[in-house]
Amino acid sequence: PREYLEYYIFPVLLPGLAELLHQAKKEKCFERKRTKFIACDFLTEWLYNHNPKRKDESFTEFFSIPFVNDWLKDHPRQPMPLSLHLSEEEASIIIQSFWRGYRVRCDTEVQELRQWQKQLREEENISQRVEEFWTKQEAKGKWIKLL
């Protein structure tokens, strides 16, 4: 058993684990609690592409590996949260824009304007007018299609 591991398993697995650690460092896995990096997926892809039996074949992405496809058909994954898809810059822009909007909506003049707009919408039956407008537009569209 020990000779088998040292001769067949470790020469392939240890470089894969070393590459896994390098990639984890690039993805900042050691700095954050949650990341989009999935170590098992990376190692599976790396071992599949560095398999000595596949030397002449081109690189295959994780989700294109046949046995991974078969497994995911029977065991689908939950979608990844948006927070893990965003870069730090994108996330900071979303947070900052939300905060700026909140601060503006707290302004008394803006609150007065919003109250006035709300009253205007209620008094003028804006929602009913919009609904009637689109009903007419749809009716026009049906006539155009018939011609």
mmCIF file of N, CA and C in Angstrom:
data_model
loop_
_atom_site.group_PDB
_atom_site.id
_atom_site.type_symbol
_atom_site.label_atom_id
_atom_site.label_comp_id
_atom_site.label_asym_id
_atom_site.label_seq_id
_atom_site.Cartn_x
_atom_site.Cartn_y
_atom_site.Cartn_z
ATOM 1 N N PRO A 1 0.809 -1.206 0.000
ATOM 2 C CA PRO A 1 0.000 0.000 0.000
ATOM 3 C C PRO A 1 0.853 1.273 0.000
ATOM 4 N N ARG A 2 1.887 1.323 0.825
ATOM 5 C CA ARG A 2 2.714 2.525 0.902
ATOM 6 C C ARG A 2 3.456 2.755 -0.410
ATOM 7 N N GLU A 3 3.998 1.682 -0.987
ATOM 8 C CA GLU A 3 4.722 1.801 -2.247
ATOM 9 C C GLU A 3 3.783 2.260 -3.368
ATOM 10 N N TYR A 4 2.565 1.743 -3.344
ATOM 11 C CA TYR A 4 1.583 2.131 -4.351
ATOM 12 C C TYR A 4 1.307 3.636 -4.270
ATOM 13 N N LEU A 5 1.091 4.125 -3.050
ATOM 14 C CA LEU A 5 0.844 5.557 -2.861
ATOM 15 C C LEU A 5 2.029 6.383 -3.338
ATOM 16 N N GLU A 6 3.233 5.973 -2.939
ATOM 17 C CA GLU A 6 4.431 6.749 -3.272
ATOM 18 C C GLU A 6 4.750 6.714 -4.761
ATOM 19 N N TYR A 7 4.415 5.612 -5.418
ATOM 20 C CA TYR A 7 4.778 5.473 -6.823
ATOM 21 C C TYR A 7 3.689 6.003 -7.767
ATOM 22 N N TYR A 8 2.424 5.740 -7.451
ATOM 23 C CA TYR A 8 1.343 6.077 -8.374
ATOM 24 C C TYR A 8 0.535 7.323 -7.978
ATOM 25 N N ILE A 9 0.230 7.464 -6.714
ATOM 26 C CA ILE A 9 -0.694 8.520 -6.285
ATOM 27 C C ILE A 9 0.010 9.845 -6.033
ATOM 28 N N PHE A 10 1.015 9.835 -5.175
ATOM 29 C CA PHE A 10 1.666 11.081 -4.768
ATOM 30 C C PHE A 10 2.324 11.860 -5.903
ATOM 31 N N PRO A 11 2.961 11.222 -6.885
ATOM 32 C CA PRO A 11 3.564 12.013 -7.965
ATOM 33 C C PRO A 11 2.546 12.860 -8.748
ATOM 34 N N VAL A 12 1.306 12.444 -8.753
ATOM 35 C CA VAL A 12 0.274 13.211 -9.451
ATOM 36 C C VAL A 12 -0.467 14.131 -8.478
ATOM 37 N N LEU A 13 -0.771 13.623 -7.291
ATOM 38 C CA LEU A 13 -1.594 14.357 -6.339
ATOM 39 C C LEU A 13 -0.860 15.532 -5.696
ATOM 40 N N LEU A 14 0.397 15.354 -5.330
ATOM 41 C CA LEU A 14 1.116 16.424 -4.628
ATOM 42 C C LEU A 14 1.293 17.688 -5.473
ATOM 43 N N PRO A 15 1.666 17.587 -6.761
ATOM 44 C CA PRO A 15 1.700 18.819 -7.567
ATOM 45 C C PRO A 15 0.315 19.468 -7.700
ATOM 46 N N GLY A 16 -0.723 18.645 -7.745
ATOM 47 C CA GLY A 16 -2.082 19.177 -7.806
ATOM 48 C C GLY A 16 -2.444 19.936 -6.542
ATOM 49 N N LEU A 17 -2.055 19.389 -5.397
ATOM 50 C CA LEU A 17 -2.318 20.075 -4.134
ATOM 51 C C LEU A 17 -1.520 21.372 -4.035
ATOM 52 N N ALA A 18 -0.283 21.350 -4.534
ATOM 53 C CA ALA A 18 0.528 22.574 -4.525
ATOM 54 C C ALA A 18 -0.123 23.644 -5.405
ATOM 55 N N GLU A 19 -0.599 23.238 -6.576
ATOM 56 C CA GLU A 19 -1.281 24.179 -7.474
ATOM 57 C C GLU A 19 -2.581 24.688 -6.844
ATOM 58 N N LEU A 20 -3.259 23.796 -6.132
ATOM 59 C CA LEU A 20 -4.482 24.178 -5.425
ATOM 60 C C LEU A 20 -4.199 25.274 -4.397
ATOM 61 N N LEU A 21 -3.114 25.143 -3.655
ATOM 62 C CA LEU A 21 -2.759 26.158 -2.660
ATOM 63 C C LEU A 21 -2.417 27.492 -3.323
ATOM 64 N N HIS A 22 -1.712 27.439 -4.455
ATOM 65 C CA HIS A 22 -1.394 28.679 -5.182
ATOM 66 C C HIS A 22 -2.672 29.370 -5.661
ATOM 67 N N GLN A 23 -3.588 28.575 -6.207
ATOM 68 C CA GLN A 23 -4.844 29.148 -6.706
ATOM 69 C C GLN A 23 -5.688 29.694 -5.555
ATOM 70 N N ALA A 24 -5.701 28.985 -4.429
ATOM 71 C CA ALA A 24 -6.460 29.453 -3.265
ATOM 72 C C ALA A 24 -5.908 30.783 -2.769
ATOM 73 N N LYS A 25 -4.591 30.936 -2.846
ATOM 74 C CA LYS A 25 -3.984 32.205 -2.436
ATOM 75 C C LYS A 25 -4.384 33.323 -3.397
ATOM 76 N N LYS A 26 -4.406 33.014 -4.720
ATOM 77 C CA LYS A 26 -4.830 34.009 -5.714
ATOM 78 C C LYS A 26 -6.275 34.441 -5.484
ATOM 79 N N GLU A 27 -7.120 33.482 -5.107
ATOM 80 C CA GLU A 27 -8.545 33.759 -4.897
ATOM 81 C C GLU A 27 -8.817 34.360 -3.518
ATOM 82 N N LYS A 28 -7.758 34.592 -2.756
ATOM 83 C CA LYS A 28 -7.840 35.196 -1.413
ATOM 84 C C LYS A 28 -8.669 34.360 -0.443
ATOM 85 N N CYS A 29 -8.533 33.039 -0.543
ATOM 86 C CA CYS A 29 -9.277 32.144 0.346
ATOM 87 C C CYS A 29 -8.774 32.209 1.781
ATOM 88 N N PHE A 30 -7.529 32.594 1.967
ATOM 89 C CA PHE A 30 -6.954 32.637 3.307
ATOM 90 C C PHE A 30 -7.245 33.969 3.995
ATOM 91 N N GLU A 31 -7.842 34.909 3.266
ATOM 92 C CA GLU A 31 -8.140 36.229 3.817
ATOM 93 C C GLU A 31 -9.621 36.402 4.134
ATOM 94 N N ARG A 32 -10.477 35.606 3.487
ATOM 95 C CA ARG A 32 -11.923 35.775 3.637
ATOM 96 C C ARG A 32 -12.557 34.506 4.178
ATOM 97 N N LYS A 33 -13.735 34.708 4.762
ATOM 98 C CA LYS A 33 -14.474 33.569 5.297
ATOM 99 C C LYS A 33 -15.161 32.792 4.168
ATOM 100 N N ARG A 34 -15.729 33.523 3.193
ATOM 101 C CA ARG A 34 -16.429 32.892 2.074
ATOM 102 C C ARG A 34 -15.843 33.383 0.761
ATOM 103 N N THR A 35 -15.664 32.465 -0.179
ATOM 104 C CA THR A 35 -15.186 32.823 -1.516
ATOM 105 C C THR A 35 -15.929 31.975 -2.542
ATOM 106 N N LYS A 36 -15.787 32.350 -3.820
ATOM 107 C CA LYS A 36 -16.421 31.566 -4.882
ATOM 108 C C LYS A 36 -15.557 30.379 -5.292
ATOM 109 N N PHE A 37 -14.340 30.322 -4.792
ATOM 110 C CA PHE A 37 -13.404 29.257 -5.138
ATOM 111 C C PHE A 37 -13.823 27.960 -4.453
ATOM 112 N N ILE A 38 -13.990 26.902 -5.236
ATOM 113 C CA ILE A 38 -14.341 25.588 -4.697
ATOM 114 C C ILE A 38 -13.141 24.674 -4.936
ATOM 115 N N ALA A 39 -12.469 24.332 -3.856
ATOM 116 C CA ALA A 39 -11.210 23.592 -3.941
ATOM 117 C C ALA A 39 -11.392 22.229 -4.603
ATOM 118 N N CYS A 40 -12.457 21.522 -4.277
ATOM 119 C CA CYS A 40 -12.684 20.193 -4.868
ATOM 120 C C CYS A 40 -12.857 20.288 -6.386
ATOM 121 N N ASP A 41 -13.549 21.322 -6.836
ATOM 122 C CA ASP A 41 -13.737 21.515 -8.277
ATOM 123 C C ASP A 41 -12.400 21.788 -8.958
ATOM 124 N N PHE A 42 -11.602 22.654 -8.350
ATOM 125 C CA PHE A 42 -10.300 22.978 -8.928
ATOM 126 C C PHE A 42 -9.426 21.734 -9.012
ATOM 127 N N LEU A 43 -9.377 20.967 -7.925
ATOM 128 C CA LEU A 43 -8.527 19.772 -7.898
ATOM 129 C C LEU A 43 -9.026 18.728 -8.894
ATOM 130 N N THR A 44 -10.330 18.576 -9.011
ATOM 131 C CA THR A 44 -10.892 17.632 -9.987
ATOM 132 C C THR A 44 -10.481 18.022 -11.401
ATOM 133 N N GLU A 45 -10.640 19.300 -11.727
ATOM 134 C CA GLU A 45 -10.265 19.789 -13.057
ATOM 135 C C GLU A 45 -8.774 19.607 -13.302
ATOM 136 N N TRP A 46 -7.959 19.937 -12.318
ATOM 137 C CA TRP A 46 -6.507 19.851 -12.470
ATOM 138 C C TRP A 46 -6.072 18.398 -12.666
ATOM 139 N N LEU A 47 -6.597 17.496 -11.836
ATOM 140 C CA LEU A 47 -6.220 16.082 -11.954
ATOM 141 C C LEU A 47 -6.706 15.492 -13.278
ATOM 142 N N TYR A 48 -7.887 15.876 -13.720
ATOM 143 C CA TYR A 48 -8.414 15.368 -14.986
ATOM 144 C C TYR A 48 -7.541 15.820 -16.151
ATOM 145 N N ASN A 49 -7.139 17.079 -16.141
ATOM 146 C CA ASN A 49 -6.345 17.618 -17.246
ATOM 147 C C ASN A 49 -4.882 17.195 -17.192
ATOM 148 N N HIS A 50 -4.393 16.787 -16.036
ATOM 149 C CA HIS A 50 -3.003 16.340 -15.913
ATOM 150 C C HIS A 50 -2.891 14.824 -15.812
ATOM 151 N N ASN A 51 -3.950 14.136 -16.167
ATOM 152 C CA ASN A 51 -3.945 12.680 -16.176
ATOM 153 C C ASN A 51 -2.989 12.209 -17.277
ATOM 154 N N PRO A 52 -2.039 11.334 -16.947
ATOM 155 C CA PRO A 52 -1.087 10.862 -17.972
ATOM 156 C C PRO A 52 -1.768 10.194 -19.173
ATOM 157 N N LYS A 53 -2.947 9.639 -18.986
ATOM 158 C CA LYS A 53 -3.660 8.994 -20.091
ATOM 159 C C LYS A 53 -4.270 10.018 -21.051
ATOM 160 N N ARG A 54 -4.324 11.292 -20.653
ATOM 161 C CA ARG A 54 -4.911 12.352 -21.480
ATOM 162 C C ARG A 54 -3.852 13.333 -21.971
ATOM 163 N N LYS A 55 -2.623 12.903 -22.152
ATOM 164 C CA LYS A 55 -1.522 13.816 -22.489
ATOM 165 C C LYS A 55 -1.768 14.622 -23.759
ATOM 166 N N ASP A 56 -2.283 14.005 -24.799
ATOM 167 C CA ASP A 56 -2.423 14.671 -26.094
ATOM 168 C C ASP A 56 -3.752 15.418 -26.246
ATOM 169 N N GLU A 57 -4.618 15.339 -25.249
ATOM 170 C CA GLU A 57 -5.927 15.986 -25.357
ATOM 171 C C GLU A 57 -5.861 17.425 -24.855
ATOM 172 N N SER A 58 -6.786 18.239 -25.335
ATOM 173 C CA SER A 58 -6.799 19.657 -24.958
ATOM 174 C C SER A 58 -7.390 19.842 -23.557
ATOM 175 N N PHE A 59 -7.208 21.050 -23.037
ATOM 176 C CA PHE A 59 -7.709 21.395 -21.707
ATOM 177 C C PHE A 59 -9.232 21.298 -21.678
ATOM 178 N N THR A 60 -9.771 20.751 -20.607
ATOM 179 C CA THR A 60 -11.214 20.613 -20.439
ATOM 180 C C THR A 60 -11.640 21.354 -19.180
ATOM 181 N N GLU A 61 -12.636 22.230 -19.312
ATOM 182 C CA GLU A 61 -13.146 22.944 -18.146
ATOM 183 C C GLU A 61 -13.905 21.988 -17.238
ATOM 184 N N PHE A 62 -14.049 22.389 -15.979
ATOM 185 C CA PHE A 62 -14.663 21.530 -14.964
ATOM 186 C C PHE A 62 -16.047 21.049 -15.382
ATOM 187 N N PHE A 63 -16.905 21.956 -15.829
ATOM 188 C CA PHE A 63 -18.280 21.580 -16.150
ATOM 189 C C PHE A 63 -18.393 20.824 -17.472
ATOM 190 N N SER A 64 -17.301 20.703 -18.222
ATOM 191 C CA SER A 64 -17.305 19.936 -19.468
ATOM 192 C C SER A 64 -16.760 18.527 -19.279
ATOM 193 N N ILE A 65 -16.284 18.208 -18.097
ATOM 194 C CA ILE A 65 -15.775 16.860 -17.821
ATOM 195 C C ILE A 65 -16.982 15.918 -17.790
ATOM 196 N N PRO A 66 -16.923 14.798 -18.531
ATOM 197 C CA PRO A 66 -18.104 13.926 -18.654
ATOM 198 C C PRO A 66 -18.676 13.434 -17.321
ATOM 199 N N PHE A 67 -17.832 12.910 -16.427
ATOM 200 C CA PHE A 67 -18.382 12.375 -15.176
ATOM 201 C C PHE A 67 -18.914 13.483 -14.262
ATOM 202 N N VAL A 68 -18.391 14.693 -14.406
ATOM 203 C CA VAL A 68 -18.920 15.828 -13.633
ATOM 204 C C VAL A 68 -20.307 16.186 -14.156
ATOM 205 N N ASN A 69 -20.450 16.207 -15.482
ATOM 206 C CA ASN A 69 -21.763 16.472 -16.084
ATOM 207 C C ASN A 69 -22.800 15.463 -15.614
ATOM 208 N N ASP A 70 -22.424 14.178 -15.633
ATOM 209 C CA ASP A 70 -23.351 13.131 -15.204
ATOM 210 C C ASP A 70 -23.744 13.313 -13.741
ATOM 211 N N TRP A 71 -22.778 13.626 -12.893
ATOM 212 C CA TRP A 71 -23.045 13.805 -11.466
ATOM 213 C C TRP A 71 -23.971 15.007 -11.232
ATOM 214 N N LEU A 72 -23.715 16.103 -11.941
ATOM 215 C CA LEU A 72 -24.508 17.316 -11.724
ATOM 216 C C LEU A 72 -25.933 17.190 -12.275
ATOM 217 N N LYS A 73 -26.150 16.292 -13.238
ATOM 218 C CA LYS A 73 -27.511 16.050 -13.711
ATOM 219 C C LYS A 73 -28.359 15.449 -12.593
ATOM 220 N N ASP A 74 -27.762 14.526 -11.845
ATOM 221 C CA ASP A 74 -28.486 13.863 -10.756
ATOM 222 C C ASP A 74 -28.452 14.657 -9.459
ATOM 223 N N HIS A 75 -27.415 15.471 -9.270
ATOM 224 C CA HIS A 75 -27.237 16.231 -8.026
ATOM 225 C C HIS A 75 -26.954 17.700 -8.346
ATOM 226 N N PRO A 76 -27.972 18.449 -8.770
ATOM 227 C CA PRO A 76 -27.725 19.855 -9.139
ATOM 228 C C PRO A 76 -27.302 20.690 -7.934
ATOM 229 N N ARG A 77 -26.499 21.701 -8.211
ATOM 230 C CA ARG A 77 -26.010 22.580 -7.149
ATOM 231 C C ARG A 77 -26.968 23.744 -6.946
ATOM 232 N N GLN A 78 -26.914 24.296 -5.743
ATOM 233 C CA GLN A 78 -27.666 25.520 -5.484
ATOM 234 C C GLN A 78 -26.935 26.664 -6.164
ATOM 235 N N PRO A 79 -27.675 27.668 -6.630
ATOM 236 C CA PRO A 79 -27.003 28.809 -7.260
ATOM 237 C C PRO A 79 -26.118 29.545 -6.255
ATOM 238 N N MET A 80 -25.011 30.049 -6.760
ATOM 239 C CA MET A 80 -24.079 30.781 -5.908
ATOM 240 C C MET A 80 -24.652 32.162 -5.594
ATOM 241 N N PRO A 81 -24.531 32.616 -4.357
ATOM 242 C CA PRO A 81 -25.059 33.944 -4.008
ATOM 243 C C PRO A 81 -24.376 35.054 -4.800
ATOM 244 N N LEU A 82 -25.120 36.118 -5.043
ATOM 245 C CA LEU A 82 -24.605 37.248 -5.814
ATOM 246 C C LEU A 82 -23.357 37.832 -5.169
ATOM 247 N N SER A 83 -23.319 37.830 -3.851
ATOM 248 C CA SER A 83 -22.177 38.429 -3.154
ATOM 249 C C SER A 83 -20.863 37.741 -3.518
ATOM 250 N N LEU A 84 -20.920 36.466 -3.889
ATOM 251 C CA LEU A 84 -19.696 35.759 -4.264
ATOM 252 C C LEU A 84 -19.332 35.982 -5.726
ATOM 253 N N HIS A 85 -20.303 36.395 -6.539
ATOM 254 C CA HIS A 85 -20.022 36.670 -7.949
ATOM 255 C C HIS A 85 -19.387 38.036 -8.161
ATOM 256 N N LEU A 86 -19.683 38.972 -7.260
ATOM 257 C CA LEU A 86 -19.217 40.342 -7.436
ATOM 258 C C LEU A 86 -17.769 40.503 -7.009
ATOM 259 N N SER A 87 -17.067 41.363 -7.721
ATOM 260 C CA SER A 87 -15.722 41.734 -7.282
ATOM 261 C C SER A 87 -15.871 42.731 -6.135
ATOM 262 N N GLU A 88 -14.766 43.008 -5.466
ATOM 263 C CA GLU A 88 -14.814 43.981 -4.368
ATOM 264 C C GLU A 88 -15.273 45.343 -4.875
ATOM 265 N N GLU A 89 -14.796 45.710 -6.053
ATOM 266 C CA GLU A 89 -15.146 47.015 -6.622
ATOM 267 C C GLU A 89 -16.638 47.095 -6.934
ATOM 268 N N GLU A 90 -17.184 46.048 -7.562
ATOM 269 C CA GLU A 90 -18.610 46.038 -7.887
ATOM 270 C C GLU A 90 -19.469 46.077 -6.623
ATOM 271 N N ALA A 91 -19.075 45.303 -5.616
ATOM 272 C CA ALA A 91 -19.831 45.288 -4.362
ATOM 273 C C ALA A 91 -19.791 46.651 -3.681
ATOM 274 N N SER A 92 -18.626 47.287 -3.696
ATOM 275 C CA SER A 92 -18.522 48.602 -3.046
ATOM 276 C C SER A 92 -19.376 49.640 -3.774
ATOM 277 N N ILE A 93 -19.464 49.547 -5.106
ATOM 278 C CA ILE A 93 -20.305 50.476 -5.871
ATOM 279 C C ILE A 93 -21.776 50.298 -5.494
ATOM 280 N N ILE A 94 -22.221 49.047 -5.368
ATOM 281 C CA ILE A 94 -23.616 48.788 -4.999
ATOM 282 C C ILE A 94 -23.912 49.323 -3.603
ATOM 283 N N ILE A 95 -23.016 49.062 -2.664
ATOM 284 C CA ILE A 95 -23.219 49.529 -1.286
ATOM 285 C C ILE A 95 -23.228 51.053 -1.231
ATOM 286 N N GLN A 96 -22.278 51.671 -1.927
ATOM 287 C CA GLN A 96 -22.202 53.133 -1.912
ATOM 288 C C GLN A 96 -23.433 53.770 -2.552
ATOM 289 N N SER A 97 -23.902 53.199 -3.656
ATOM 290 C CA SER A 97 -25.075 53.785 -4.314
ATOM 291 C C SER A 97 -26.317 53.628 -3.438
ATOM 292 N N PHE A 98 -26.429 52.491 -2.756
ATOM 293 C CA PHE A 98 -27.555 52.316 -1.838
ATOM 294 C C PHE A 98 -27.493 53.355 -0.727
ATOM 295 N N TRP A 99 -26.313 53.563 -0.158
ATOM 296 C CA TRP A 99 -26.157 54.502 0.952
ATOM 297 C C TRP A 99 -26.446 55.939 0.498
ATOM 298 N N ARG A 100 -25.952 56.303 -0.687
ATOM 299 C CA ARG A 100 -26.220 57.658 -1.194
ATOM 300 C C ARG A 100 -27.722 57.871 -1.409
ATOM 301 N N GLY A 101 -28.381 56.880 -1.985
ATOM 302 C CA GLY A 101 -29.825 56.976 -2.195
ATOM 303 C C GLY A 101 -30.575 57.099 -0.884
ATOM 304 N N TYR A 102 -30.162 56.344 0.105
ATOM 305 C CA TYR A 102 -30.799 56.405 1.421
ATOM 306 C C TYR A 102 -30.646 57.794 2.022
ATOM 307 N N ARG A 103 -29.438 58.335 1.938
ATOM 308 C CA ARG A 103 -29.186 59.668 2.512
ATOM 309 C C ARG A 103 -30.014 60.742 1.789
ATOM 310 N N VAL A 104 -30.147 60.608 0.474
ATOM 311 C CA VAL A 104 -30.942 61.578 -0.284
ATOM 312 C C VAL A 104 -32.413 61.454 0.101
ATOM 313 N N ARG A 105 -32.916 60.222 0.222
ATOM 314 C CA ARG A 105 -34.326 60.032 0.573
ATOM 315 C C ARG A 105 -34.641 60.531 1.981
ATOM 316 N N CYS A 106 -33.638 60.637 2.845
ATOM 317 C CA CYS A 106 -33.841 61.177 4.199
ATOM 318 C C CYS A 106 -33.984 62.696 4.192
ATOM 319 N N ASP A 107 -33.567 63.354 3.139
ATOM 320 C CA ASP A 107 -33.637 64.815 3.044
ATOM 321 C C ASP A 107 -35.105 65.257 3.071
ATOM 322 N N THR A 108 -35.412 66.294 3.853
ATOM 323 C CA THR A 108 -36.809 66.736 4.018
ATOM 324 C C THR A 108 -37.421 67.217 2.708
ATOM 325 N N GLU A 109 -36.660 67.926 1.892
ATOM 326 C CA GLU A 109 -37.193 68.413 0.613
ATOM 327 C C GLU A 109 -37.556 67.253 -0.307
ATOM 328 N N VAL A 110 -36.717 66.227 -0.318
ATOM 329 C CA VAL A 110 -36.982 65.056 -1.164
ATOM 330 C C VAL A 110 -38.211 64.320 -0.642
ATOM 331 N N GLN A 111 -38.354 64.230 0.683
ATOM 332 C CA GLN A 111 -39.537 63.575 1.252
ATOM 333 C C GLN A 111 -40.813 64.329 0.878
ATOM 334 N N GLU A 112 -40.749 65.658 0.930
ATOM 335 C CA GLU A 112 -41.910 66.462 0.528
ATOM 336 C C GLU A 112 -42.256 66.221 -0.937
ATOM 337 N N LEU A 113 -41.239 66.175 -1.794
ATOM 338 C CA LEU A 113 -41.461 65.925 -3.220
ATOM 339 C C LEU A 113 -42.093 64.553 -3.434
ATOM 340 N N ARG A 114 -41.619 63.555 -2.730
ATOM 341 C CA ARG A 114 -42.162 62.204 -2.882
ATOM 342 C C ARG A 114 -43.608 62.139 -2.401
ATOM 343 N N GLN A 115 -43.910 62.836 -1.312
ATOM 344 C CA GLN A 115 -45.294 62.884 -0.817
ATOM 345 C C GLN A 115 -46.204 63.553 -1.855
ATOM 346 N N TRP A 116 -45.741 64.658 -2.434
ATOM 347 C CA TRP A 116 -46.513 65.373 -3.443
ATOM 348 C C TRP A 116 -46.772 64.479 -4.658
ATOM 349 N N GLN A 117 -45.725 63.754 -5.106
ATOM 350 C CA GLN A 117 -45.884 62.855 -6.254
ATOM 351 C C GLN A 117 -46.879 61.741 -5.938
ATOM 352 N N LYS A 118 -46.829 61.223 -4.718
ATOM 353 C CA LYS A 118 -47.750 60.158 -4.316
ATOM 354 C C LYS A 118 -49.190 60.662 -4.346
ATOM 355 N N GLN A 119 -49.416 61.850 -3.797
ATOM 356 C CA GLN A 119 -50.763 62.432 -3.805
ATOM 357 C C GLN A 119 -51.240 62.677 -5.233
ATOM 358 N N LEU A 120 -50.339 63.181 -6.075
ATOM 359 C CA LEU A 120 -50.694 63.436 -7.470
ATOM 360 C C LEU A 120 -51.103 62.144 -8.167
ATOM 361 N N ARG A 121 -50.350 61.086 -7.937
ATOM 362 C CA ARG A 121 -50.683 59.791 -8.550
ATOM 363 C C ARG A 121 -52.054 59.312 -8.085
ATOM 364 N N GLU A 122 -52.346 59.476 -6.799
ATOM 365 C CA GLU A 122 -53.635 59.023 -6.271
ATOM 366 C C GLU A 122 -54.786 59.875 -6.803
ATOM 367 N N GLU A 123 -54.588 61.195 -6.862
ATOM 368 C CA GLU A 123 -55.653 62.090 -7.314
ATOM 369 C C GLU A 123 -55.944 61.931 -8.800
ATOM 370 N N GLU A 124 -54.933 61.732 -9.582
ATOM 371 C CA GLU A 124 -55.094 61.671 -11.036
ATOM 372 C C GLU A 124 -55.342 60.250 -11.546
ATOM 373 N N ASN A 125 -55.411 59.282 -10.650
ATOM 374 C CA ASN A 125 -55.599 57.876 -11.038
ATOM 375 C C ASN A 125 -54.592 57.467 -12.113
ATOM 376 N N ILE A 126 -53.347 57.739 -11.840
ATOM 377 C CA ILE A 126 -52.289 57.480 -12.819
ATOM 378 C C ILE A 126 -52.230 56.002 -13.191
ATOM 379 N N SER A 127 -52.336 55.126 -12.205
ATOM 380 C CA SER A 127 -52.226 53.697 -12.518
ATOM 381 C C SER A 127 -53.336 53.259 -13.464
ATOM 382 N N GLN A 128 -54.542 53.803 -13.277
ATOM 383 C CA GLN A 128 -55.650 53.461 -14.173
ATOM 384 C C GLN A 128 -55.396 54.019 -15.572
ATOM 385 N N ARG A 129 -54.887 55.232 -15.656
ATOM 386 C CA ARG A 129 -54.579 55.839 -16.959
ATOM 387 C C ARG A 129 -53.521 55.028 -17.704
ATOM 388 N N VAL A 130 -52.496 54.597 -16.979
ATOM 389 C CA VAL A 130 -51.434 53.802 -17.607
ATOM 390 C C VAL A 130 -52.003 52.489 -18.118
ATOM 391 N N GLU A 131 -52.857 51.869 -17.323
ATOM 392 C CA GLU A 131 -53.462 50.605 -17.734
ATOM 393 C C GLU A 131 -54.317 50.791 -18.992
ATOM 394 N N GLU A 132 -55.116 51.864 -19.030
ATOM 395 C CA GLU A 132 -55.934 52.155 -20.212
ATOM 396 C C GLU A 132 -55.063 52.421 -21.434
ATOM 397 N N PHE A 133 -53.980 53.161 -21.231
ATOM 398 C CA PHE A 133 -53.068 53.464 -22.334
ATOM 399 C C PHE A 133 -52.532 52.176 -22.946
ATOM 400 N N TRP A 134 -52.064 51.251 -22.103
ATOM 401 C CA TRP A 134 -51.478 50.017 -22.628
ATOM 402 C C TRP A 134 -52.532 49.105 -23.248
ATOM 403 N N THR A 135 -53.747 49.160 -22.732
ATOM 404 C CA THR A 135 -54.831 48.388 -23.348
ATOM 405 C C THR A 135 -55.081 48.885 -24.768
ATOM 406 N N LYS A 136 -55.099 50.219 -24.935
ATOM 407 C CA LYS A 136 -55.273 50.798 -26.275
ATOM 408 C C LYS A 136 -54.109 50.432 -27.189
ATOM 409 N N GLN A 137 -52.892 50.479 -26.652
ATOM 410 C CA GLN A 137 -51.716 50.151 -27.460
ATOM 411 C C GLN A 137 -51.759 48.697 -27.917
ATOM 412 N N GLU A 138 -52.169 47.808 -27.018
ATOM 413 C CA GLU A 138 -52.267 46.395 -27.386
ATOM 414 C C GLU A 138 -53.335 46.189 -28.451
ATOM 415 N N ALA A 139 -54.443 46.910 -28.327
ATOM 416 C CA ALA A 139 -55.512 46.809 -29.329
ATOM 417 C C ALA A 139 -55.009 47.287 -30.689
ATOM 418 N N LYS A 140 -54.257 48.382 -30.713
ATOM 419 C CA LYS A 140 -53.673 48.871 -31.966
ATOM 420 C C LYS A 140 -52.735 47.833 -32.559
ATOM 421 N N GLY A 141 -51.955 47.198 -31.703
ATOM 422 C CA GLY A 141 -51.007 46.186 -32.164
ATOM 423 C C GLY A 141 -51.704 45.010 -32.806
ATOM 424 N N LYS A 142 -52.869 44.626 -32.268
ATOM 425 C CA LYS A 142 -53.629 43.511 -32.839
ATOM 426 C C LYS A 142 -54.147 43.870 -34.224
ATOM 427 N N TRP A 143 -54.604 45.119 -34.408
ATOM 428 C CA TRP A 143 -55.094 45.549 -35.712
ATOM 429 C C TRP A 143 -53.968 45.581 -36.726
ATOM 430 N N ILE A 144 -52.815 46.008 -36.309
ATOM 431 C CA ILE A 144 -51.678 46.068 -37.231
ATOM 432 C C ILE A 144 -51.290 44.666 -37.675
ATOM 433 N N LYS A 145 -51.332 43.715 -36.749
ATOM 434 C CA LYS A 145 -50.980 42.334 -37.092
ATOM 435 C C LYS A 145 -51.981 41.734 -38.076
ATOM 436 N N LEU A 146 -53.267 42.110 -37.937
ATOM 437 C CA LEU A 146 -54.288 41.576 -38.833
ATOM 438 C C LEU A 146 -54.138 42.100 -40.252
ATOM 439 N N LEU A 147 -53.662 43.322 -40.406
ATOM 440 C CA LEU A 147 -53.510 43.908 -41.733
ATOM 441 C C LEU A 147 -52.307 43.318 -42.372
#
